[in-house]
Every structure is written in structure tokens, then in C-alpha cells.
Coordinates of C-alpha atoms (C1' of nucleotides) in Angstrom, one line a residue:
Chain A
M1 CA 117.9 240.5 157.5
S2 CA 115.6 237.6 159.9
T3 CA 117.1 236.8 162.8
Q4 CA 115.8 233.5 162.9
A5 CA 117.7 231.8 165.8
R6 CA 118.2 227.5 164.5
I7 CA 115.9 225.7 165.1
G8 CA 116.3 222.8 167.0
W9 CA 114.7 219.0 168.4
E10 CA 112.5 220.3 170.6
D11 CA 111.3 222.8 169.5
V12 CA 109.9 220.8 167.2
R13 CA 108.7 218.9 169.8
A14 CA 107.1 221.9 171.1
E15 CA 105.8 222.2 167.5
A16 CA 103.9 219.2 167.6
L17 CA 103.1 219.0 170.5
R18 CA 100.8 222.2 170.2
R19 CA 99.4 220.9 166.7
I20 CA 98.3 217.8 168.6
R21 CA 96.5 219.2 171.5
A22 CA 95.6 221.6 169.7
R23 CA 94.2 218.8 167.5
E24 CA 95.6 220.6 164.2
W25 CA 96.3 216.8 163.9
P26 CA 94.1 215.4 165.4
A27 CA 94.4 211.9 167.1
G28 CA 94.1 208.7 164.6
A29 CA 95.4 211.2 161.7
L30 CA 97.8 211.1 159.4
I31 CA 100.8 213.7 160.3
P32 CA 103.3 215.2 156.9
S33 CA 106.3 212.8 156.6
E34 CA 109.2 213.8 158.1
E35 CA 110.9 214.9 155.0
A36 CA 107.9 217.7 154.9
L37 CA 108.5 218.5 158.6
A38 CA 111.7 219.4 157.7
Q39 CA 110.7 221.8 154.6
E40 CA 107.9 223.4 156.7
L41 CA 109.9 224.5 159.6
G42 CA 113.3 224.4 157.8
C43 CA 115.6 222.0 159.3
A44 CA 117.2 218.6 158.6
R45 CA 114.9 216.2 158.4
T46 CA 117.0 214.2 161.4
T47 CA 115.9 217.0 163.4
V48 CA 112.8 216.0 163.1
N49 CA 113.0 212.5 162.8
R50 CA 114.8 213.4 166.4
A51 CA 111.8 214.8 168.0
L52 CA 108.9 212.7 167.2
R53 CA 110.9 210.1 167.9
S54 CA 110.9 211.0 171.0
L55 CA 107.1 211.7 170.7
A56 CA 106.6 207.9 169.8
E57 CA 108.5 207.3 172.8
S58 CA 105.9 209.0 175.6
G59 CA 103.4 207.1 174.0
L60 CA 101.7 210.3 171.7
L61 CA 102.6 208.9 168.5
D62 CA 102.4 206.3 166.8
R63 CA 105.3 205.7 163.6
R64 CA 105.8 203.0 160.9
R65 CA 107.3 202.4 158.2
R66 CA 105.9 202.8 154.8
A67 CA 102.8 204.2 156.8
G68 CA 104.1 207.1 158.6
T69 CA 103.5 208.9 161.3
R70 CA 99.7 208.5 163.1
V71 CA 98.7 211.0 166.0
A72 CA 98.1 207.9 169.4
E73 CA 94.3 207.3 169.4
L74 CA 94.7 206.6 173.7
P75 CA 97.5 208.4 174.5
V76 CA 99.5 205.3 176.0
R77 CA 101.5 207.6 178.5
A78 CA 104.7 206.8 179.6
A79 CA 106.3 207.2 182.5
K80 CA 110.1 207.5 184.3
L81 CA 110.0 205.0 186.9
N82 CA 113.5 205.7 188.9
I83 CA 114.0 202.7 191.4
P84 CA 116.6 204.2 194.0
L85 CA 118.4 203.0 196.5
I86 CA 116.3 202.9 200.1
A87 CA 118.6 204.8 201.5
E88 CA 118.2 207.9 198.5
E89 CA 114.9 207.3 199.0
I90 CA 114.7 207.9 202.8
R91 CA 117.4 211.2 202.1
A92 CA 114.5 211.8 199.5
R93 CA 111.9 212.7 201.9
G94 CA 114.2 214.4 204.1
A95 CA 114.8 211.4 206.6
A96 CA 118.7 210.2 207.9
P97 CA 118.8 206.8 206.4
S98 CA 120.3 204.4 208.3
H99 CA 119.5 199.9 208.7
R100 CA 119.6 197.5 211.0
C101 CA 120.8 193.7 209.9
L102 CA 117.7 191.8 211.9
A103 CA 118.8 188.0 211.4
R104 CA 121.3 186.5 208.5
S105 CA 121.6 183.1 208.0
E106 CA 121.8 180.0 204.7
E107 CA 118.7 177.7 204.5
T108 CA 116.4 176.0 202.2
P109 CA 114.8 179.2 200.8
P110 CA 110.5 178.7 200.5
P111 CA 109.7 176.8 197.4
A112 CA 108.7 180.0 195.6
V113 CA 111.6 182.0 196.1
A114 CA 113.6 179.1 194.2
A115 CA 110.9 178.1 191.8
A116 CA 111.4 182.7 190.8
L117 CA 115.0 182.5 190.9
G118 CA 115.1 178.9 189.1
T119 CA 117.7 177.3 191.9
D120 CA 117.2 174.0 192.9
A121 CA 115.3 173.2 196.2
A122 CA 116.4 171.8 197.9
R123 CA 120.0 173.6 198.0
P124 CA 120.7 176.5 200.9
L125 CA 120.2 179.6 199.8
L126 CA 122.1 183.4 202.4
H127 CA 119.2 185.0 203.8
V128 CA 118.9 188.2 205.2
E129 CA 116.3 190.7 207.3
T130 CA 116.9 194.0 207.0
L131 CA 114.8 197.1 209.0
Y132 CA 115.5 200.5 207.2
L133 CA 114.3 203.8 209.4
A134 CA 114.7 207.0 209.0
D135 CA 115.1 209.2 211.5
A136 CA 114.9 205.9 213.6
R137 CA 111.5 205.1 213.2
P138 CA 110.9 202.2 210.8
F139 CA 110.9 202.4 207.4
A140 CA 110.4 199.6 206.1
H141 CA 111.4 196.1 206.6
E142 CA 113.9 193.5 203.8
L143 CA 113.3 189.5 203.1
R144 CA 116.0 188.6 201.2
W145 CA 117.3 185.5 199.3
I146 CA 120.0 185.8 197.8
N147 CA 121.9 183.1 195.5
P148 CA 125.6 182.6 196.1
A149 CA 126.4 181.0 192.9
G150 CA 124.8 184.6 190.8
V151 CA 127.3 187.0 193.8
K152 CA 130.6 186.2 194.3
G153 CA 131.8 187.6 197.9
A154 CA 127.7 187.5 198.8
A155 CA 128.7 185.4 202.2
A156 CA 132.3 187.7 202.9
A157 CA 129.8 190.5 203.2
D158 CA 129.3 192.6 206.1
F159 CA 125.3 193.9 205.7
A160 CA 125.2 195.6 209.0
Q161 CA 127.7 197.9 207.0
T162 CA 126.5 198.5 203.7
A163 CA 122.6 197.8 203.6
A164 CA 122.8 194.7 201.9
N165 CA 120.8 196.4 198.9
E166 CA 123.7 198.5 198.0
W167 CA 126.2 196.2 198.9
L168 CA 124.3 193.7 195.6
L169 CA 123.6 196.8 193.2
R170 CA 127.2 197.9 193.9
H171 CA 128.9 194.4 193.2
A172 CA 126.3 192.1 191.1
P173 CA 125.9 194.1 187.5
F174 CA 122.1 193.2 186.7
S175 CA 120.5 193.0 183.3
H176 CA 117.1 192.4 184.2
G177 CA 114.6 191.2 186.8
T178 CA 110.7 192.2 187.8
L179 CA 109.2 194.1 190.3
D180 CA 105.6 193.7 191.9
Y181 CA 103.3 195.4 194.1
C182 CA 100.7 194.8 196.5
A183 CA 98.2 195.8 199.2
R184 CA 98.7 193.0 201.7
L185 CA 98.2 192.9 205.4
P186 CA 101.8 192.3 206.6
A187 CA 103.7 189.4 207.4
P188 CA 103.7 188.5 211.6
E189 CA 108.4 189.0 211.2
A190 CA 106.9 192.1 209.3
A191 CA 104.9 193.9 211.8
A192 CA 107.1 192.9 214.6
A193 CA 109.8 194.3 213.2
L194 CA 108.3 197.9 211.4
D195 CA 106.5 198.1 214.9
C196 CA 102.8 198.2 213.6
D197 CA 99.7 196.2 213.9
T198 CA 99.3 193.1 211.9
A199 CA 95.7 194.4 210.4
Q200 CA 97.6 197.7 209.3
P201 CA 97.7 197.5 205.5
T202 CA 101.5 197.6 203.8
L203 CA 102.6 198.4 200.3
V204 CA 104.4 195.2 199.4
L205 CA 107.2 195.0 196.9
D206 CA 108.8 191.8 196.0
R207 CA 111.7 192.0 193.5
T208 CA 113.8 189.9 191.8
T209 CA 116.7 190.2 190.2
H210 CA 118.9 188.4 187.5
G211 CA 121.8 188.7 185.7
A212 CA 123.4 187.3 182.7
E213 CA 124.3 184.4 183.3
A214 CA 122.0 183.0 187.0
S215 CA 119.4 184.6 189.0
I216 CA 120.7 187.0 191.8
T217 CA 118.2 187.7 194.6
W218 CA 114.5 187.5 195.3
V219 CA 113.9 190.7 197.6
R220 CA 110.2 190.9 199.9
L221 CA 110.0 194.5 200.6
T222 CA 106.8 195.5 202.8
Y223 CA 107.1 199.2 203.5
A224 CA 105.8 201.1 206.8
P225 CA 101.8 201.3 207.0
G226 CA 101.1 205.0 205.7
Y227 CA 103.6 204.4 202.1
H228 CA 103.0 205.8 199.8
F229 CA 104.6 206.6 196.2
T230 CA 104.4 209.3 193.6
I231 CA 105.0 209.2 190.0
T232 CA 105.2 212.9 188.1
L233 CA 104.4 212.6 184.3
Chain B
M1 CA 139.0 191.7 152.2
S2 CA 137.2 191.6 155.1
T3 CA 133.3 191.9 155.3
Q4 CA 132.5 194.3 158.0
A5 CA 129.5 194.7 159.2
R6 CA 128.1 198.1 159.6
I7 CA 128.5 199.0 163.0
G8 CA 124.6 200.9 164.6
W9 CA 125.1 202.1 167.1
E10 CA 123.0 199.3 169.3
D11 CA 126.3 197.7 168.5
V12 CA 127.6 200.0 170.2
R13 CA 125.5 199.5 173.3
A14 CA 126.0 196.0 173.8
E15 CA 129.8 196.5 173.4
A16 CA 129.9 199.4 176.0
L17 CA 127.6 197.5 178.6
R18 CA 129.7 194.6 177.5
R19 CA 132.7 196.1 178.7
I20 CA 130.4 198.2 181.7
R21 CA 129.5 194.4 182.9
A22 CA 132.1 193.1 182.6
R23 CA 134.0 195.5 184.5
E24 CA 136.5 196.9 182.5
W25 CA 134.8 199.9 182.7
P26 CA 134.3 200.0 186.5
A27 CA 132.4 201.7 188.3
G28 CA 133.2 205.3 188.7
A29 CA 135.5 205.2 186.0
L30 CA 136.1 207.8 183.3
I31 CA 135.4 206.4 180.0
P32 CA 137.0 207.0 176.5
S33 CA 135.2 209.6 174.3
E34 CA 133.5 209.7 172.4
E35 CA 136.0 210.9 169.4
A36 CA 137.7 208.1 170.8
L37 CA 135.4 205.2 171.4
A38 CA 135.0 206.2 167.2
Q39 CA 137.4 205.5 166.0
E40 CA 138.7 202.2 167.9
L41 CA 134.8 201.0 166.9
G42 CA 135.0 202.4 163.5
C43 CA 132.6 204.5 163.3
A44 CA 131.1 207.7 163.2
R45 CA 131.0 210.0 166.7
T46 CA 127.3 210.0 166.3
T47 CA 126.7 206.7 166.6
V48 CA 128.7 206.3 169.8
N49 CA 126.8 209.4 170.9
R50 CA 123.5 207.7 170.4
A51 CA 124.3 204.8 172.0
L52 CA 125.5 206.7 175.3
R53 CA 123.0 208.6 175.2
S54 CA 120.9 206.0 175.7
L55 CA 123.2 204.1 178.2
A56 CA 122.2 207.4 180.4
E57 CA 119.4 207.5 179.8
S58 CA 119.0 203.8 181.4
G59 CA 121.4 205.4 184.6
L60 CA 124.5 203.6 183.5
L61 CA 126.3 206.2 182.9
D62 CA 126.6 209.8 184.1
R63 CA 127.9 212.5 180.9
R64 CA 128.8 215.7 181.4
R65 CA 129.9 217.9 179.1
R66 CA 134.0 218.8 179.9
A67 CA 134.2 215.4 183.0
G68 CA 133.1 213.2 180.0
T69 CA 130.7 210.0 180.9
R70 CA 132.0 207.6 184.0
V71 CA 130.2 204.8 184.6
A72 CA 128.0 205.4 187.6
E73 CA 128.1 204.1 190.7
L74 CA 125.2 203.1 191.6
P75 CA 123.6 202.2 188.8
V76 CA 119.6 203.9 189.5
R77 CA 117.9 202.1 187.4
A78 CA 114.6 203.4 185.2
A79 CA 111.9 201.5 183.6
K80 CA 109.4 202.9 181.5
L81 CA 106.0 202.9 183.8
N82 CA 103.1 202.6 180.9
I83 CA 99.3 203.6 182.6
P84 CA 96.6 201.7 180.4
L85 CA 93.9 202.4 180.0
I86 CA 91.2 199.8 182.8
A87 CA 90.3 198.5 180.4
E88 CA 92.9 197.4 178.1
E89 CA 95.1 196.7 181.6
I90 CA 91.8 194.3 181.9
R91 CA 92.3 193.1 178.6
A92 CA 95.9 192.0 178.9
R93 CA 95.1 189.5 182.0
G94 CA 92.6 187.5 179.5
A95 CA 89.5 188.5 181.6
A96 CA 87.1 190.6 179.2
P97 CA 86.4 194.1 180.2
S98 CA 83.2 195.7 181.2
H99 CA 81.8 199.1 183.9
R100 CA 79.0 200.8 185.1
C101 CA 78.3 203.9 186.4
L102 CA 77.3 204.3 189.6
A103 CA 76.3 207.4 190.2
R104 CA 76.8 210.8 189.3
S105 CA 76.0 214.7 190.3
E106 CA 77.5 217.5 190.0
E107 CA 78.8 218.6 194.0
T108 CA 81.3 220.6 195.9
P109 CA 84.5 218.6 195.9
P110 CA 85.9 217.7 199.2
P111 CA 88.8 220.4 200.2
A112 CA 91.2 217.8 199.6
V113 CA 90.3 217.3 195.7
A114 CA 89.3 221.7 195.4
A115 CA 92.9 222.1 196.6
A116 CA 95.2 219.5 193.8
L117 CA 92.9 220.5 190.7
G118 CA 93.1 224.1 192.3
T119 CA 89.6 225.3 192.0
D120 CA 87.5 226.7 193.6
A121 CA 86.8 225.5 197.1
A122 CA 83.0 226.2 196.3
R123 CA 82.3 225.5 193.2
P124 CA 80.5 222.6 192.5
L125 CA 82.1 219.5 190.6
L126 CA 81.6 216.4 188.5
H127 CA 81.2 213.5 190.5
V128 CA 81.5 210.4 188.8
E129 CA 81.2 206.5 190.7
T130 CA 82.2 204.1 188.3
L131 CA 82.8 200.0 189.0
Y132 CA 85.0 198.3 185.8
L133 CA 84.8 194.7 186.3
A134 CA 87.0 192.2 184.9
D135 CA 85.1 188.9 183.1
A136 CA 81.6 190.4 185.8
R137 CA 84.2 190.4 188.4
P138 CA 84.4 193.6 190.3
F139 CA 88.6 194.6 189.4
A140 CA 88.5 198.4 190.4
H141 CA 86.5 201.3 191.9
E142 CA 86.4 204.9 190.3
L143 CA 85.3 207.9 192.0
R144 CA 86.5 210.6 190.3
W145 CA 86.5 214.7 190.0
I146 CA 85.7 216.0 187.1
N147 CA 86.8 220.4 186.6
P148 CA 84.3 221.3 183.6
A149 CA 86.1 224.1 183.1
G150 CA 88.5 222.0 181.9
V151 CA 87.0 220.0 180.0
K152 CA 84.1 221.1 177.4
G153 CA 81.7 219.2 176.9
A154 CA 81.8 216.8 180.0
A155 CA 78.4 217.4 181.1
A156 CA 76.7 216.2 178.3
A157 CA 79.3 212.9 178.1
D158 CA 77.7 209.7 178.5
F159 CA 79.5 208.0 180.9
A160 CA 77.4 204.4 180.7
Q161 CA 78.9 204.2 177.3
T162 CA 82.1 205.3 177.3
A163 CA 83.9 204.6 180.5
A164 CA 84.7 208.3 182.0
N165 CA 88.5 207.3 182.6
E166 CA 89.1 206.4 177.8
W167 CA 85.9 209.9 177.2
L168 CA 88.7 211.9 179.1
L169 CA 91.8 210.4 178.0
R170 CA 90.4 211.1 173.6
H171 CA 88.5 214.6 175.3
A172 CA 90.8 216.5 177.2
P173 CA 94.5 215.8 176.0
F174 CA 96.5 216.5 179.3
S175 CA 100.2 217.3 179.4
H176 CA 100.9 216.6 182.9
G177 CA 99.6 214.9 186.3
T178 CA 100.2 212.6 189.4
L179 CA 100.3 209.3 190.0
D180 CA 100.3 208.6 194.0
Y181 CA 100.0 204.4 195.0
C182 CA 99.3 203.2 198.6
A183 CA 97.9 200.6 200.1
R184 CA 95.1 201.3 202.1
L185 CA 91.6 199.4 203.8
P186 CA 89.1 200.4 200.8
A187 CA 86.7 203.2 201.8
P188 CA 83.3 202.1 202.7
E189 CA 81.9 202.9 199.3
A190 CA 84.7 200.8 197.6
A191 CA 84.3 198.3 200.0
A192 CA 80.5 197.7 199.0
A193 CA 81.3 198.5 195.2
L194 CA 84.4 195.6 195.1
D195 CA 82.5 193.3 197.2
C196 CA 84.5 192.7 199.8
D197 CA 85.7 193.7 203.4
T198 CA 86.7 196.4 204.9
A199 CA 89.0 195.0 206.2
Q200 CA 91.3 193.7 203.5
P201 CA 93.7 195.9 202.2
T202 CA 93.5 197.2 199.0
L203 CA 96.4 199.3 196.8
V204 CA 94.5 202.8 195.6
L205 CA 96.0 205.0 193.5
D206 CA 95.7 208.6 193.0
R207 CA 95.6 210.8 190.5
T208 CA 95.6 214.2 189.2
T209 CA 95.4 215.1 186.2
H210 CA 95.9 218.7 184.4
G211 CA 95.5 220.4 181.0
A212 CA 98.0 222.8 179.4
E213 CA 95.2 225.5 180.7
A214 CA 93.5 223.9 183.4
S215 CA 93.4 221.1 185.7
I216 CA 91.2 218.0 184.4
T217 CA 90.0 215.9 186.9
W218 CA 91.4 213.8 190.3
V219 CA 90.6 210.4 191.0
R220 CA 90.9 208.2 193.5
L221 CA 90.7 203.9 192.1
T222 CA 90.8 201.7 194.7
Y223 CA 91.7 197.7 193.1
A224 CA 90.2 195.3 194.5
P225 CA 91.9 193.3 197.2
G226 CA 94.5 190.8 195.4
Y227 CA 95.9 193.0 192.8
H228 CA 99.1 193.3 192.3
F229 CA 101.1 194.7 189.5
T230 CA 104.3 194.3 187.7
I231 CA 107.3 195.9 186.1
T232 CA 109.2 194.8 184.0
L233 CA 113.1 196.0 184.0
Chain C
dC1 C1' 106.9 198.7 144.2
dA2 C1' 107.6 202.9 145.8
dG3 C1' 107.1 205.3 149.8
dT4 C1' 107.9 206.6 154.9
dG5 C1' 110.5 206.0 158.3
dG6 C1' 115.1 204.2 160.6
dT7 C1' 120.0 205.1 160.2
dC8 C1' 125.6 205.6 159.4
dT9 C1' 128.3 209.6 157.6
dA10 C1' 131.6 213.4 158.2
dG11 C1' 132.2 218.0 159.3
dA12 C1' 130.6 221.5 161.6
dC13 C1' 129.3 224.9 165.5
dC14 C1' 128.2 225.2 169.9
dA15 C1' 127.3 225.3 175.3
dC16 C1' 128.9 223.5 179.7
dG17 C1' 132.0 223.5 183.3
dG18 C1' 136.8 222.2 185.1
dG19 C1' 141.4 223.0 185.8
Chain D
dC1 C1' 141.2 227.9 178.4
dC2 C1' 140.0 224.5 176.0
dG3 C1' 138.5 219.5 176.0
dT4 C1' 134.4 217.5 176.1
dG5 C1' 129.6 216.5 174.8
dG6 C1' 125.0 218.1 172.1
dT7 C1' 123.3 218.5 168.4
dC8 C1' 122.3 220.2 163.4
dT9 C1' 123.1 219.8 158.5
dA10 C1' 123.4 217.5 154.6
dG11 C1' 123.6 213.3 151.6
dA12 C1' 123.5 208.6 151.5
dC13 C1' 121.4 204.1 151.8
dC14 C1' 119.3 200.3 154.0
dA15 C1' 115.0 198.4 156.1
dC16 C1' 110.1 197.5 155.9
dT17 C1' 105.5 197.6 154.4
dG18 C1' 101.0 199.5 151.8
dG19 C1' 98.9 199.4 147.8

DNA sequence: CAGTGGTCTAGACCACGGG
DNA sequence: CCGTGGTCTAGACCACTGG
């Protein structure tokens, strides 16, 4: 009698991956149906489905009803990008995180910010400027506009104690948003806070966050020169 | 008689999301077990499982056997980052992609590249320099080192016809790799190719790619000044 | 129209890990 | 120990879409 181990969806996934890599299933080719694979590998169709769905999510397969499953011509790899709290990011780099609330006021925002948040350009928003430090060295400078209509309690929050980004994450559940990375020379106030030359390139992240009803916040994060972020595939 | 629509996992997901956002399930709280939810919502446990797994993958729930499922204290949002071909990226921006192979040779790489690829520092690698254009305007400059041991046929490939990145994607199936973004001043050859000032900040992407057995390629991509990339959550 | 993937179900066993 | 999530199964119906 054979001591067959039970076939799991990860086994099926691995086998399919092997066939793709070995070109047994060439790029663009139609692969066997779930039904056929299930029979061949000796497991339920559900299990095959789970495995192939996983590969499709990674961009290695194209699946369409009726048309069947094909090996992607150009494997567009999809990477999972985690967007942690800044404090977590600093900790992950082996440094001790801290922050300083540099400024806080209520002002009418620049038109671009009002547009991004969809607020009346004449209405004042909460404006917060924060410096994040790693082992007491400047790590990133944050310039933030908060829409009071989208977050209740923001006016009373103490951002010296809890950093603005963490406070918002806890109190303003958001549903969607946009990240935008680019390389720039730092704005004068960012360079001053980061204690760096205005001629040194910095990585700048603009983020807009919306809740279910109203917009929540617009942030410009200027990372200290030399910052780089890594994604593993 | 009630004309109940069948409950799908996306319905369960939506309902769970609603409860999280409405704080019916507060941050950090234990939510009902799959079994209980299935009974409450009138569907199979499998369906609930699929929904909650999906939310856990997005970072909104923490699930552990025996301990149950909790609402994440700090919803670490996970974004799916697609890494397309450069030509596709240019096309997505509404421009016509093209490329020029600027140089090609066999040389011993810089130590850092040999280290990243895990090759003997004394062994020559294939070196390719490419300029990508969007509507005939410089878009990005690519400096690439290819490990011949990891890719068969590379020596004979015509990179003037098919861009190096596309050729490799088609001929060298890769299993894993690393992306590293940072802001820098462009190297002189990159600035020259991009026809820009060496004092203008550029976004630089270093990518190392490994196949199942050997390393494949190391690339430094310098995007033209003003480039920015957007991620939607 | 018919074949393929997408999903639901009810039941079952297992692995993990908190108490 | 034993409750909870993780997964497998067999069968079923549905949705989409190519021919």
C-alpha cells in the first residue's frame, strides 16, 4: 500500500509553478482545465482552483471563463507593498523611533491640497508639521493637512504625544487613498528640519486619504537624504 | 416566502468591513468565530473563511488559531504593486514607447554588482545600456548587467529590436528578486542620456533578479527628472 | 450552446497554540 | 486539553463567453 501524503493547494501551486518555469507549459499556452488537473493530481477541483487562483493573483496566469487558463506572456509580477507606520519602519531598521511636533495651526490650505481633499479652498484645515527621528537623527519630515469634517476629535488631539499619522490611523478608518512617490529637492522647511542641504535629492511621498464619506488628510513626507526603500519579490 | 439572495463571500466581506468601520467591532477586539458568523449570516463556514481571509490579507484583521480573529489595532494597509514592463508603463501614460540600445559589451562588473549577483568578481558579465523614450522624449536610462550563466541565449540576443528588460522577461523565468528605490543625483552617463542637468534629482531603482538556480540580472534604472509613480489603495 | 472558471455547501479532519 | 482557524472533499449551480 502506498503512504500517499494528502495533496494540498500549495503542492498544486508548486507543481504548476514548476511546469511554467520548466516551459512544460510555455508562455501563452492553454493549460489543462481545473477538472483535468484535479484528476491528474488526485485532488478535488476546489484545491486546484485555490492554487491556480493564487498564481493568477501573482500575475503568472491569465484565467477567463470559458476561455480557460493561459500562462501569462509577460509575467507582470505583483508585489505586496506594506505601508507601515513610520515608527514601525524606523524600528524595522533597528533604530529607536521618536517624533517632534514642530508646528500646528489652522489655516487655509494651498489650492492643490484643497483640490486633492475636495474641500472648499477658503475653508481652513488643521495643519500639522512633524519631524520623525531614528535614534535622534532626522528620518523624515511630514507636512500634513487634516480635514476636520472627515475626522472628529482631531482638533483636540495631542500630536506631541501620539504622532499624527498614528493618531489618524487609530481614529479615522479610511477606505481608500493614493500614494505618489517622486524624487525632489526638499522644500526649505523640510531641509531645515532634516538638517540637510537643499541641493540634496530627497524621496518625497504625497499621500491623500479618504474615508467612506469625507476626505481625511493630505500628507507630504520628505525622507532624509540617503533614504531608500526595498521591496522583495 | 422570502426571496433571499444567496450570500456570497464578498457580501460577508462587505458586512465585516462595515462593522469594523462602524466600530461595532472595535480595534483590538475579538470578533465572533467563523462558525458563529456563518450561522448568523446564513451561509457556510467556508464562505466566512474566504471573506475573513481576504480581510486578513489586506491587513485589517489578525487571525490566529485557537486565539480567534481580532480587528487589527493599526490597520497596516497592504497595497498590490504591479511591476509592468517599461514600455507598458509609458503606454499607460498615453505616450508611444521606444528604446535605443546605447551600448553593449562584456566586462567585469563593479564589485557591488558581482556581490549582488553572487558571481565571481573577476568573471565578465554582459553589460547593456538602454535609453527608453516616451514620444521620443527620454523617459528612463537603464544600466544592466546580465549573468550569462543564468540566461542562455543572452549573448546572441538583439537588444536593439527587443528591449533588454522585455527580452529577459520572456526568456529568463525568475523566481524572486529585490527592488530598491531611492532619490539621487543621476550618474553622468545617465544624465547625458536623459539630456538633463546632473544637479536635478532623479528617482533611481536598483533591481536584482534571481532565477531558480542562478542569478539573472542587476539593473539600475534612472528615471528622468519629474517622474513620479502612483499607487492606489 | 456548451465548456470553463467562480463560488456555495455540508461535513470532515487536522494543526496550532492559549489556558 | 480543546476551541479556533486552515484546509480538503464531493457535489452542485451559476456566470460568463467563445464558437
